[in-house]
Amino acid sequence: MSEAGNNLGAGDVEQSASAGKHVRWIILWFVILCGAVLTVNMVINPYGIYPFRVLKPVIWVDRREKIDLLASRAEKPELIILGSSRMMRVAPETIQALTGQRGFNLAVNHARTEDFLSLLRYCVLKLDIQPRTVIVGLDIHAFRGYYQSDNLLKYYPELSYYIESEQINPLLFSMNVGWIKFTKGLSYHQTAMSVRAVRQYLERGKWESSYKFDSLGTLVYNASEESAADRTGPEKLRVALVQAERTYRNDFASFGGISEFRTECFRKLAALCRKRGIHLVAVMLPYHPQLLKSLKGSDFERLNAEWNTLMHRLAASEGVVLVDAQNIDSFGGDPDKFYDEIHMFAENSNRMADYVLKQMEQEVHHSF
């Protein structure tokens, strides 16, 4: 029995050593794989969050580019434009010609109210910019009930940290930024974006951005818009609007209502402006009239009416100048100057800007 027990013990030890060896190899290969994924994501840098700028981002990384552009300007702007891609064509030069205020377009893609709050806090608290006026373009999507945390904003911890507080501990801030960038470098989403960037390169035959901003943050080139311009025409736009109607009906059936979190972010934005003596102007952005007509009686119309009521209540309670430009007739917009149901060409954007500034002047009872 003793000899058999010894043999069994030796076998157990041998099996244990073999199992331990396999575990070590698994851990080693796991570490190598993670290192490879992190290296690829840092080199391709799809969101522009790492210091390695070997390749130009081929997907939208406008949050990083906009704050870098703003920080590099010798003259600090007196007027900041916030909003989503729908505000990117509003040219600060147009506003300066009408108001005399130096402007900067800080609108970013897929923006929600937490973007507006974090961007303005970054301007005021980090870059020491004290604007006289902030114009923010809004629609119901900025207050969407689901997707409580903007996935795009998560990739820019320097900004997202400002959602929570105006008071930031430098050490904790640096640790938080570093940790988020490390974990994002290992994420499936960023890896998928790196793969997408490589795929776009293979399709185009060259590595280039699909968009471009000028030195004041205005969108001057967008591959999607240029492509739309090449195929404009009544029939093409009609097809696009039919598709948009279908999308809106499906999307707003599960929209999730209006977010309390995002409503609170807007209140904090207004509070920051009051505290700093900044005129906050909220613009309710336009839709193509055919889309509004086709969505009569839909969940979109119901929820948009609810959002309209909310915005008027917020404007009254928070001291915000509210300009309703949802109907393009208000500013003499041309329905043919859209390249989809919500995005306008520069001509319409400039007309809207002119209308907004005139409404501002009437509301605050003084000329800029």
mmCIF file of C-alpha atoms in Angstrom:
data_model
loop_
_atom_site.group_PDB
_atom_site.id
_atom_site.type_symbol
_atom_site.label_atom_id
_atom_site.label_comp_id
_atom_site.label_asym_id
_atom_site.label_seq_id
_atom_site.Cartn_x
_atom_site.Cartn_y
_atom_site.Cartn_z
ATOM 1 C CA MET A 1 0.000 0.000 0.000
ATOM 2 C CA SER A 2 2.829 2.361 0.829
ATOM 3 C CA GLU A 3 4.590 1.793 -2.510
ATOM 4 C CA ALA A 4 1.335 2.229 -4.429
ATOM 5 C CA GLY A 5 0.637 5.399 -2.521
ATOM 6 C CA ASN A 6 4.088 6.739 -3.370
ATOM 7 C CA ASN A 7 3.580 5.964 -7.069
ATOM 8 C CA LEU A 8 0.189 7.686 -6.999
ATOM 9 C CA GLY A 9 1.706 10.694 -5.300
ATOM 10 C CA ALA A 10 4.444 10.950 -7.883
ATOM 11 C CA GLY A 11 1.856 10.772 -10.654
ATOM 12 C CA ASP A 12 -0.193 13.506 -9.042
ATOM 13 C CA VAL A 13 2.872 15.715 -8.756
ATOM 14 C CA GLU A 14 3.741 15.100 -12.397
ATOM 15 C CA GLN A 15 0.198 15.899 -13.539
ATOM 16 C CA SER A 16 0.129 19.003 -11.352
ATOM 17 C CA ALA A 17 3.422 20.217 -12.815
ATOM 18 C CA SER A 18 2.119 19.605 -16.339
ATOM 19 C CA ALA A 19 -1.131 21.475 -15.577
ATOM 20 C CA GLY A 20 0.836 24.353 -14.085
ATOM 21 C CA LYS A 21 2.975 24.525 -17.204
ATOM 22 C CA HIS A 22 -0.131 24.710 -19.403
ATOM 23 C CA VAL A 23 -1.599 27.474 -17.252
ATOM 24 C CA ARG A 24 1.615 29.471 -17.513
ATOM 25 C CA TRP A 25 1.604 29.086 -21.302
ATOM 26 C CA ILE A 26 -2.035 30.167 -21.462
ATOM 27 C CA ILE A 27 -1.279 33.239 -19.352
ATOM 28 C CA LEU A 28 1.780 34.031 -21.484
ATOM 29 C CA TRP A 29 -0.163 33.823 -24.745
ATOM 30 C CA PHE A 30 -2.992 35.862 -23.226
ATOM 31 C CA VAL A 31 -0.539 38.600 -22.249
ATOM 32 C CA ILE A 32 1.054 38.495 -25.719
ATOM 33 C CA LEU A 33 -2.364 38.741 -27.379
ATOM 34 C CA CYS A 34 -3.406 41.678 -25.178
ATOM 35 C CA GLY A 35 -0.096 43.386 -25.879
ATOM 36 C CA ALA A 36 -0.561 42.896 -29.617
ATOM 37 C CA VAL A 37 -4.129 44.286 -29.522
ATOM 38 C CA LEU A 38 -3.017 47.279 -27.440
ATOM 39 C CA THR A 39 -0.071 47.963 -29.778
ATOM 40 C CA VAL A 40 -2.231 47.809 -32.914
ATOM 41 C CA ASN A 41 -4.869 50.123 -31.404
ATOM 42 C CA MET A 42 -2.255 52.602 -30.212
ATOM 43 C CA VAL A 43 -0.531 52.727 -33.623
ATOM 44 C CA ILE A 44 -3.727 52.959 -35.688
ATOM 45 C CA ASN A 45 -5.179 55.152 -32.925
ATOM 46 C CA PRO A 46 -8.731 55.186 -34.346
ATOM 47 C CA TYR A 47 -10.025 57.746 -31.823
ATOM 48 C CA GLY A 48 -6.863 59.834 -31.630
ATOM 49 C CA ILE A 49 -6.549 59.365 -27.866
ATOM 50 C CA TYR A 50 -2.906 58.239 -27.826
ATOM 51 C CA PRO A 51 0.174 60.385 -28.473
ATOM 52 C CA PHE A 52 1.148 58.204 -31.437
ATOM 53 C CA ARG A 53 0.035 60.110 -34.546
ATOM 54 C CA VAL A 54 1.700 57.929 -37.174
ATOM 55 C CA LEU A 55 -1.518 57.601 -39.168
ATOM 56 C CA LYS A 56 -4.315 60.086 -39.712
ATOM 57 C CA PRO A 57 -7.624 58.908 -38.233
ATOM 58 C CA VAL A 58 -9.986 57.802 -40.982
ATOM 59 C CA ILE A 59 -13.035 57.769 -38.712
ATOM 60 C CA TRP A 60 -14.443 60.783 -36.875
ATOM 61 C CA VAL A 61 -12.250 61.842 -33.939
ATOM 62 C CA ASP A 62 -13.569 65.374 -33.840
ATOM 63 C CA ARG A 63 -13.641 65.715 -30.053
ATOM 64 C CA ARG A 64 -9.865 65.379 -29.919
ATOM 65 C CA GLU A 65 -9.266 67.498 -33.013
ATOM 66 C CA LYS A 66 -11.588 70.298 -31.927
ATOM 67 C CA ILE A 67 -10.070 70.758 -28.467
ATOM 68 C CA ASP A 68 -6.559 70.589 -29.950
ATOM 69 C CA LEU A 69 -7.497 73.239 -32.530
ATOM 70 C CA LEU A 70 -9.036 75.415 -29.847
ATOM 71 C CA ALA A 71 -6.038 75.091 -27.514
ATOM 72 C CA SER A 72 -3.644 76.028 -30.332
ATOM 73 C CA ARG A 73 -5.329 79.354 -31.129
ATOM 74 C CA ALA A 74 -3.468 82.480 -30.061
ATOM 75 C CA GLU A 75 -6.689 84.493 -29.686
ATOM 76 C CA LYS A 76 -9.304 83.044 -27.391
ATOM 77 C CA PRO A 77 -12.813 83.006 -28.846
ATOM 78 C CA GLU A 78 -15.557 85.214 -27.486
ATOM 79 C CA LEU A 79 -18.311 83.003 -28.879
ATOM 80 C CA ILE A 80 -18.476 79.197 -28.783
ATOM 81 C CA ILE A 81 -20.733 77.117 -31.037
ATOM 82 C CA LEU A 82 -21.809 73.779 -29.538
ATOM 83 C CA GLY A 83 -23.911 71.062 -31.097
ATOM 84 C CA SER A 84 -23.815 67.862 -33.093
ATOM 85 C CA SER A 85 -22.838 67.362 -36.726
ATOM 86 C CA ARG A 86 -25.886 69.474 -37.601
ATOM 87 C CA MET A 87 -24.049 72.599 -36.359
ATOM 88 C CA MET A 88 -20.674 71.887 -37.940
ATOM 89 C CA ARG A 89 -21.371 74.008 -41.041
ATOM 90 C CA VAL A 90 -22.176 77.153 -39.033
ATOM 91 C CA ALA A 91 -19.178 79.352 -39.813
ATOM 92 C CA PRO A 92 -17.745 81.527 -37.000
ATOM 93 C CA GLU A 93 -16.734 84.068 -39.664
ATOM 94 C CA THR A 94 -20.424 84.595 -40.477
ATOM 95 C CA ILE A 95 -21.210 85.201 -36.829
ATOM 96 C CA GLN A 96 -18.237 87.520 -36.358
ATOM 97 C CA ALA A 97 -19.321 89.592 -39.349
ATOM 98 C CA LEU A 98 -22.712 90.091 -37.699
ATOM 99 C CA THR A 99 -21.721 90.386 -34.031
ATOM 100 C CA GLY A 100 -18.061 91.382 -33.947
ATOM 101 C CA GLN A 101 -17.343 88.424 -31.665
ATOM 102 C CA ARG A 102 -14.506 86.051 -32.514
ATOM 103 C CA GLY A 103 -15.998 82.585 -32.703
ATOM 104 C CA PHE A 104 -15.042 78.924 -32.716
ATOM 105 C CA ASN A 105 -17.145 75.966 -33.851
ATOM 106 C CA LEU A 106 -16.923 73.290 -31.158
ATOM 107 C CA ALA A 107 -19.743 71.107 -32.488
ATOM 108 C CA VAL A 108 -18.932 67.385 -32.403
ATOM 109 C CA ASN A 109 -20.392 64.287 -33.989
ATOM 110 C CA HIS A 110 -23.204 62.388 -32.248
ATOM 111 C CA ALA A 111 -23.346 64.943 -29.422
ATOM 112 C CA ARG A 112 -25.601 64.746 -26.374
ATOM 113 C CA THR A 113 -26.070 67.251 -23.570
ATOM 114 C CA GLU A 114 -23.218 65.672 -21.585
ATOM 115 C CA ASP A 115 -20.915 66.571 -24.484
ATOM 116 C CA PHE A 116 -21.978 70.205 -24.317
ATOM 117 C CA LEU A 117 -21.433 70.332 -20.563
ATOM 118 C CA SER A 118 -18.019 68.671 -20.622
ATOM 119 C CA LEU A 119 -16.793 70.706 -23.603
ATOM 120 C CA LEU A 120 -17.755 74.043 -22.079
ATOM 121 C CA ARG A 121 -16.286 73.097 -18.710
ATOM 122 C CA TYR A 122 -13.088 72.092 -20.492
ATOM 123 C CA CYS A 123 -12.973 75.467 -22.267
ATOM 124 C CA VAL A 124 -13.610 77.488 -19.121
ATOM 125 C CA LEU A 125 -11.736 75.475 -16.500
ATOM 126 C CA LYS A 126 -8.902 73.869 -18.467
ATOM 127 C CA LEU A 127 -8.214 76.322 -21.288
ATOM 128 C CA ASP A 128 -9.214 79.433 -19.325
ATOM 129 C CA ILE A 129 -11.513 80.614 -22.107
ATOM 130 C CA GLN A 130 -14.251 82.977 -20.937
ATOM 131 C CA PRO A 131 -16.694 83.347 -23.843
ATOM 132 C CA ARG A 132 -19.301 86.088 -23.884
ATOM 133 C CA THR A 133 -21.798 83.936 -25.791
ATOM 134 C CA VAL A 134 -22.469 80.214 -26.260
ATOM 135 C CA ILE A 135 -24.813 79.020 -29.014
ATOM 136 C CA VAL A 136 -25.870 75.391 -28.665
ATOM 137 C CA GLY A 137 -27.809 73.561 -31.380
ATOM 138 C CA LEU A 138 -30.299 71.075 -29.938
ATOM 139 C CA ASP A 139 -32.718 68.401 -31.022
ATOM 140 C CA ILE A 140 -34.545 65.643 -29.190
ATOM 141 C CA HIS A 141 -31.679 63.205 -29.861
ATOM 142 C CA ALA A 142 -29.472 65.201 -27.479
ATOM 143 C CA PHE A 143 -31.913 64.244 -24.681
ATOM 144 C CA ARG A 144 -32.413 60.608 -25.681
ATOM 145 C CA GLY A 145 -33.628 58.350 -22.881
ATOM 146 C CA TYR A 146 -31.545 55.286 -23.667
ATOM 147 C CA TYR A 147 -27.752 55.127 -24.049
ATOM 148 C CA GLN A 148 -27.294 57.039 -20.819
ATOM 149 C CA SER A 149 -23.549 57.351 -21.314
ATOM 150 C CA ASP A 150 -22.268 58.542 -24.678
ATOM 151 C CA ASN A 151 -19.889 55.840 -25.930
ATOM 152 C CA LEU A 152 -17.920 58.318 -28.034
ATOM 153 C CA LEU A 153 -17.360 60.645 -25.085
ATOM 154 C CA LYS A 154 -15.996 57.736 -23.030
ATOM 155 C CA TYR A 155 -12.993 57.625 -25.337
ATOM 156 C CA TYR A 156 -11.949 61.127 -24.272
ATOM 157 C CA PRO A 157 -11.456 60.942 -20.496
ATOM 158 C CA GLU A 158 -10.016 64.466 -20.432
ATOM 159 C CA LEU A 159 -13.523 65.574 -21.384
ATOM 160 C CA SER A 160 -15.766 62.935 -19.822
ATOM 161 C CA TYR A 161 -14.248 63.579 -16.382
ATOM 162 C CA TYR A 162 -15.822 67.048 -16.530
ATOM 163 C CA ILE A 163 -19.338 65.600 -16.705
ATOM 164 C CA GLU A 164 -19.242 64.740 -13.019
ATOM 165 C CA SER A 165 -17.586 67.745 -11.442
ATOM 166 C CA GLU A 166 -15.989 71.124 -11.980
ATOM 167 C CA GLN A 167 -13.481 70.397 -9.210
ATOM 168 C CA ILE A 168 -10.793 67.962 -10.350
ATOM 169 C CA ASN A 169 -7.943 66.511 -8.304
ATOM 170 C CA PRO A 170 -4.914 66.566 -10.673
ATOM 171 C CA LEU A 171 -3.482 63.245 -9.425
ATOM 172 C CA LEU A 172 -6.776 61.369 -9.538
ATOM 173 C CA PHE A 173 -7.532 62.965 -12.889
ATOM 174 C CA SER A 174 -4.236 61.743 -14.406
ATOM 175 C CA MET A 175 -4.718 58.237 -12.991
ATOM 176 C CA ASN A 176 -8.284 58.113 -14.295
ATOM 177 C CA VAL A 177 -7.242 59.283 -17.769
ATOM 178 C CA GLY A 178 -4.401 56.759 -17.965
ATOM 179 C CA TRP A 179 -6.536 53.839 -16.817
ATOM 180 C CA ILE A 180 -9.370 54.605 -19.232
ATOM 181 C CA LYS A 181 -6.974 54.903 -22.177
ATOM 182 C CA PHE A 182 -5.353 51.593 -21.227
ATOM 183 C CA THR A 183 -8.654 49.714 -20.939
ATOM 184 C CA LYS A 184 -10.024 51.288 -24.120
ATOM 185 C CA GLY A 185 -6.920 50.098 -25.951
ATOM 186 C CA LEU A 186 -7.965 46.536 -25.123
ATOM 187 C CA SER A 187 -11.664 46.971 -25.881
ATOM 188 C CA TYR A 188 -13.539 45.176 -28.609
ATOM 189 C CA HIS A 189 -15.070 48.437 -29.848
ATOM 190 C CA GLN A 190 -11.758 50.202 -30.423
ATOM 191 C CA THR A 191 -10.319 47.080 -32.056
ATOM 192 C CA ALA A 192 -13.333 46.994 -34.371
ATOM 193 C CA MET A 193 -12.694 50.647 -35.256
ATOM 194 C CA SER A 194 -9.058 49.850 -36.036
ATOM 195 C CA VAL A 195 -10.196 47.065 -38.347
ATOM 196 C CA ARG A 196 -12.678 49.466 -39.941
ATOM 197 C CA ALA A 197 -9.897 52.016 -40.522
ATOM 198 C CA VAL A 198 -7.757 49.392 -42.254
ATOM 199 C CA ARG A 199 -10.720 48.309 -44.371
ATOM 200 C CA GLN A 200 -11.342 51.904 -45.479
ATOM 201 C CA TYR A 201 -7.685 52.219 -46.391
ATOM 202 C CA LEU A 202 -7.848 49.072 -48.523
ATOM 203 C CA GLU A 203 -11.013 50.311 -50.243
ATOM 204 C CA ARG A 204 -9.640 53.797 -50.998
ATOM 205 C CA GLY A 205 -6.057 52.845 -51.692
ATOM 206 C CA LYS A 206 -4.824 55.663 -49.445
ATOM 207 C CA TRP A 207 -4.897 56.555 -45.786
ATOM 208 C CA GLU A 208 -6.799 59.822 -45.412
ATOM 209 C CA SER A 209 -9.464 61.379 -43.232
ATOM 210 C CA SER A 210 -13.012 61.388 -44.528
ATOM 211 C CA TYR A 211 -13.558 64.909 -43.199
ATOM 212 C CA LYS A 212 -11.688 68.158 -42.549
ATOM 213 C CA PHE A 213 -12.111 71.214 -40.311
ATOM 214 C CA ASP A 214 -10.668 74.656 -40.852
ATOM 215 C CA SER A 215 -8.740 76.520 -38.145
ATOM 216 C CA LEU A 216 -11.997 77.791 -36.593
ATOM 217 C CA GLY A 217 -13.534 74.332 -36.333
ATOM 218 C CA THR A 218 -15.937 74.659 -39.268
ATOM 219 C CA LEU A 219 -16.515 71.526 -41.315
ATOM 220 C CA VAL A 220 -15.119 72.228 -44.791
ATOM 221 C CA TYR A 221 -15.031 68.682 -46.156
ATOM 222 C CA ASN A 222 -17.129 65.620 -45.417
ATOM 223 C CA ALA A 223 -16.842 62.645 -47.740
ATOM 224 C CA SER A 224 -20.446 61.622 -47.068
ATOM 225 C CA GLU A 225 -21.704 65.111 -47.851
ATOM 226 C CA GLU A 226 -19.591 65.398 -50.981
ATOM 227 C CA SER A 227 -20.908 62.053 -52.118
ATOM 228 C CA ALA A 228 -24.462 63.256 -51.460
ATOM 229 C CA ALA A 229 -23.789 66.453 -53.410
ATOM 230 C CA ASP A 230 -22.703 64.404 -56.402
ATOM 231 C CA ARG A 231 -26.015 62.619 -56.496
ATOM 232 C CA THR A 232 -28.372 65.425 -55.509
ATOM 233 C CA GLY A 233 -31.651 65.862 -57.287
ATOM 234 C CA PRO A 234 -35.354 65.754 -56.422
ATOM 235 C CA GLU A 235 -35.648 62.008 -56.882
ATOM 236 C CA LYS A 236 -32.508 61.160 -54.880
ATOM 237 C CA LEU A 237 -33.559 63.401 -52.002
ATOM 238 C CA ARG A 238 -37.058 61.960 -52.082
ATOM 239 C CA VAL A 239 -35.662 58.430 -51.726
ATOM 240 C CA ALA A 240 -33.464 59.574 -48.831
ATOM 241 C CA LEU A 241 -36.457 61.116 -47.073
ATOM 242 C CA VAL A 242 -38.542 57.968 -47.503
ATOM 243 C CA GLN A 243 -35.739 55.962 -45.914
ATOM 244 C CA ALA A 244 -35.449 58.528 -43.113
ATOM 245 C CA GLU A 245 -39.175 58.288 -42.360
ATOM 246 C CA ARG A 246 -38.864 54.525 -41.978
ATOM 247 C CA THR A 247 -35.827 54.908 -39.730
ATOM 248 C CA TYR A 248 -37.480 57.517 -37.504
ATOM 249 C CA ARG A 249 -40.647 55.465 -37.091
ATOM 250 C CA ASN A 250 -38.652 52.415 -36.010
ATOM 251 C CA ASP A 251 -36.190 54.369 -33.866
ATOM 252 C CA PHE A 252 -38.730 56.401 -31.933
ATOM 253 C CA ALA A 253 -40.860 53.360 -31.179
ATOM 254 C CA SER A 254 -38.088 52.399 -28.712
ATOM 255 C CA PHE A 255 -36.608 55.842 -28.062
ATOM 256 C CA GLY A 256 -36.841 55.623 -24.297
ATOM 257 C CA GLY A 257 -38.411 59.004 -23.676
ATOM 258 C CA ILE A 258 -36.468 62.036 -22.492
ATOM 259 C CA SER A 259 -33.505 61.406 -20.222
ATOM 260 C CA GLU A 260 -33.505 62.953 -16.747
ATOM 261 C CA PHE A 261 -29.715 62.648 -16.705
ATOM 262 C CA ARG A 262 -29.366 64.601 -19.934
ATOM 263 C CA THR A 263 -31.922 67.174 -18.836
ATOM 264 C CA GLU A 264 -29.840 67.698 -15.701
ATOM 265 C CA CYS A 265 -26.694 68.087 -17.826
ATOM 266 C CA PHE A 266 -28.420 70.892 -19.706
ATOM 267 C CA ARG A 267 -29.368 72.550 -16.406
ATOM 268 C CA LYS A 268 -25.730 72.351 -15.300
ATOM 269 C CA LEU A 269 -24.669 73.897 -18.619
ATOM 270 C CA ALA A 270 -27.069 76.789 -18.041
ATOM 271 C CA ALA A 271 -25.886 77.156 -14.431
ATOM 272 C CA LEU A 272 -22.259 77.368 -15.559
ATOM 273 C CA CYS A 273 -23.172 80.083 -18.050
ATOM 274 C CA ARG A 274 -25.050 82.084 -15.408
ATOM 275 C CA LYS A 275 -22.138 81.759 -12.993
ATOM 276 C CA ARG A 276 -19.653 82.980 -15.618
ATOM 277 C CA GLY A 277 -21.840 85.700 -17.100
ATOM 278 C CA ILE A 278 -22.179 83.900 -20.457
ATOM 279 C CA HIS A 279 -25.205 84.423 -22.719
ATOM 280 C CA LEU A 280 -26.526 80.925 -23.473
ATOM 281 C CA VAL A 281 -28.591 80.640 -26.652
ATOM 282 C CA ALA A 282 -30.309 77.313 -27.387
ATOM 283 C CA VAL A 283 -31.347 76.698 -30.992
ATOM 284 C CA MET A 284 -33.975 74.070 -31.759
ATOM 285 C CA LEU A 285 -32.644 72.705 -35.031
ATOM 286 C CA PRO A 286 -34.576 72.249 -38.302
ATOM 287 C CA TYR A 287 -35.782 69.173 -40.138
ATOM 288 C CA HIS A 288 -36.624 68.802 -43.776
ATOM 289 C CA PRO A 289 -40.312 69.830 -44.075
ATOM 290 C CA GLN A 290 -41.182 66.661 -45.963
ATOM 291 C CA LEU A 291 -39.916 64.546 -43.058
ATOM 292 C CA LEU A 292 -42.049 66.475 -40.547
ATOM 293 C CA LYS A 293 -45.092 66.066 -42.804
ATOM 294 C CA SER A 294 -44.543 62.317 -43.230
ATOM 295 C CA LEU A 295 -44.181 61.775 -39.465
ATOM 296 C CA LYS A 296 -47.534 63.270 -38.512
ATOM 297 C CA GLY A 297 -49.146 61.147 -35.795
ATOM 298 C CA SER A 298 -45.949 59.162 -35.141
ATOM 299 C CA ASP A 299 -44.045 58.563 -31.904
ATOM 300 C CA PHE A 300 -41.531 61.113 -33.150
ATOM 301 C CA GLU A 301 -44.167 63.846 -33.354
ATOM 302 C CA ARG A 302 -45.461 62.987 -29.873
ATOM 303 C CA LEU A 303 -42.031 62.880 -28.251
ATOM 304 C CA ASN A 304 -40.816 65.949 -30.107
ATOM 305 C CA ALA A 305 -43.847 67.891 -28.835
ATOM 306 C CA GLU A 306 -42.992 66.735 -25.309
ATOM 307 C CA TRP A 307 -39.396 67.876 -25.824
ATOM 308 C CA ASN A 308 -40.616 71.258 -27.156
ATOM 309 C CA THR A 309 -42.578 71.800 -23.940
ATOM 310 C CA LEU A 310 -39.545 70.808 -21.867
ATOM 311 C CA MET A 311 -37.249 73.225 -23.721
ATOM 312 C CA HIS A 312 -39.591 76.180 -23.230
ATOM 313 C CA ARG A 313 -39.860 75.333 -19.537
ATOM 314 C CA LEU A 314 -36.080 75.014 -19.185
ATOM 315 C CA ALA A 315 -35.469 78.253 -21.055
ATOM 316 C CA ALA A 316 -37.825 80.112 -18.716
ATOM 317 C CA SER A 317 -36.405 78.607 -15.506
ATOM 318 C CA GLU A 318 -32.712 78.650 -16.462
ATOM 319 C CA GLY A 319 -32.502 82.055 -18.140
ATOM 320 C CA VAL A 320 -31.728 80.659 -21.607
ATOM 321 C CA VAL A 321 -32.504 82.457 -24.864
ATOM 322 C CA LEU A 322 -34.471 79.904 -26.909
ATOM 323 C CA VAL A 323 -34.700 80.131 -30.711
ATOM 324 C CA ASP A 324 -37.067 77.738 -32.467
ATOM 325 C CA ALA A 325 -35.736 77.051 -35.976
ATOM 326 C CA GLN A 326 -37.317 73.622 -36.470
ATOM 327 C CA ASN A 327 -39.408 74.914 -39.349
ATOM 328 C CA ILE A 328 -37.129 76.134 -42.144
ATOM 329 C CA ASP A 329 -39.666 78.819 -43.093
ATOM 330 C CA SER A 330 -38.589 80.669 -39.938
ATOM 331 C CA PHE A 331 -35.231 81.519 -41.502
ATOM 332 C CA GLY A 332 -36.060 81.282 -45.192
ATOM 333 C CA GLY A 333 -34.419 77.897 -45.635
ATOM 334 C CA ASP A 334 -34.407 76.119 -48.964
ATOM 335 C CA PRO A 335 -35.708 72.513 -48.848
ATOM 336 C CA ASP A 336 -33.383 71.669 -51.736
ATOM 337 C CA LYS A 337 -30.351 72.689 -49.660
ATOM 338 C CA PHE A 338 -30.436 69.526 -47.547
ATOM 339 C CA TYR A 339 -28.360 66.450 -48.259
ATOM 340 C CA ASP A 340 -30.458 64.281 -45.937
ATOM 341 C CA GLU A 341 -33.387 64.790 -43.591
ATOM 342 C CA ILE A 342 -31.473 66.918 -41.037
ATOM 343 C CA HIS A 343 -28.087 67.981 -42.449
ATOM 344 C CA MET A 344 -28.048 71.207 -44.440
ATOM 345 C CA PHE A 345 -25.576 72.613 -46.914
ATOM 346 C CA ALA A 346 -23.673 75.777 -45.959
ATOM 347 C CA GLU A 347 -26.193 78.141 -47.583
ATOM 348 C CA ASN A 348 -28.998 77.013 -45.265
ATOM 349 C CA SER A 349 -26.669 76.918 -42.241
ATOM 350 C CA ASN A 350 -25.654 80.538 -42.818
ATOM 351 C CA ARG A 351 -29.274 81.617 -43.207
ATOM 352 C CA MET A 352 -30.113 79.912 -39.945
ATOM 353 C CA ALA A 353 -27.146 81.571 -38.203
ATOM 354 C CA ASP A 354 -28.330 84.987 -39.395
ATOM 355 C CA TYR A 355 -31.836 84.278 -38.086
ATOM 356 C CA VAL A 356 -30.532 83.069 -34.714
ATOM 357 C CA LEU A 357 -28.428 86.188 -34.224
ATOM 358 C CA LYS A 358 -31.381 88.454 -35.013
ATOM 359 C CA GLN A 359 -33.510 86.548 -32.506
ATOM 360 C CA MET A 360 -30.733 86.833 -29.932
ATOM 361 C CA GLU A 361 -30.585 90.570 -30.393
ATOM 362 C CA GLN A 362 -34.323 90.907 -29.874
ATOM 363 C CA GLU A 363 -34.322 88.678 -26.796
ATOM 364 C CA VAL A 364 -31.454 90.285 -24.892
ATOM 365 C CA HIS A 365 -32.443 93.799 -25.996
ATOM 366 C CA HIS A 366 -29.018 94.967 -27.034
ATOM 367 C CA SER A 367 -26.804 94.817 -30.080
ATOM 368 C CA PHE A 368 -23.641 92.732 -30.069
#
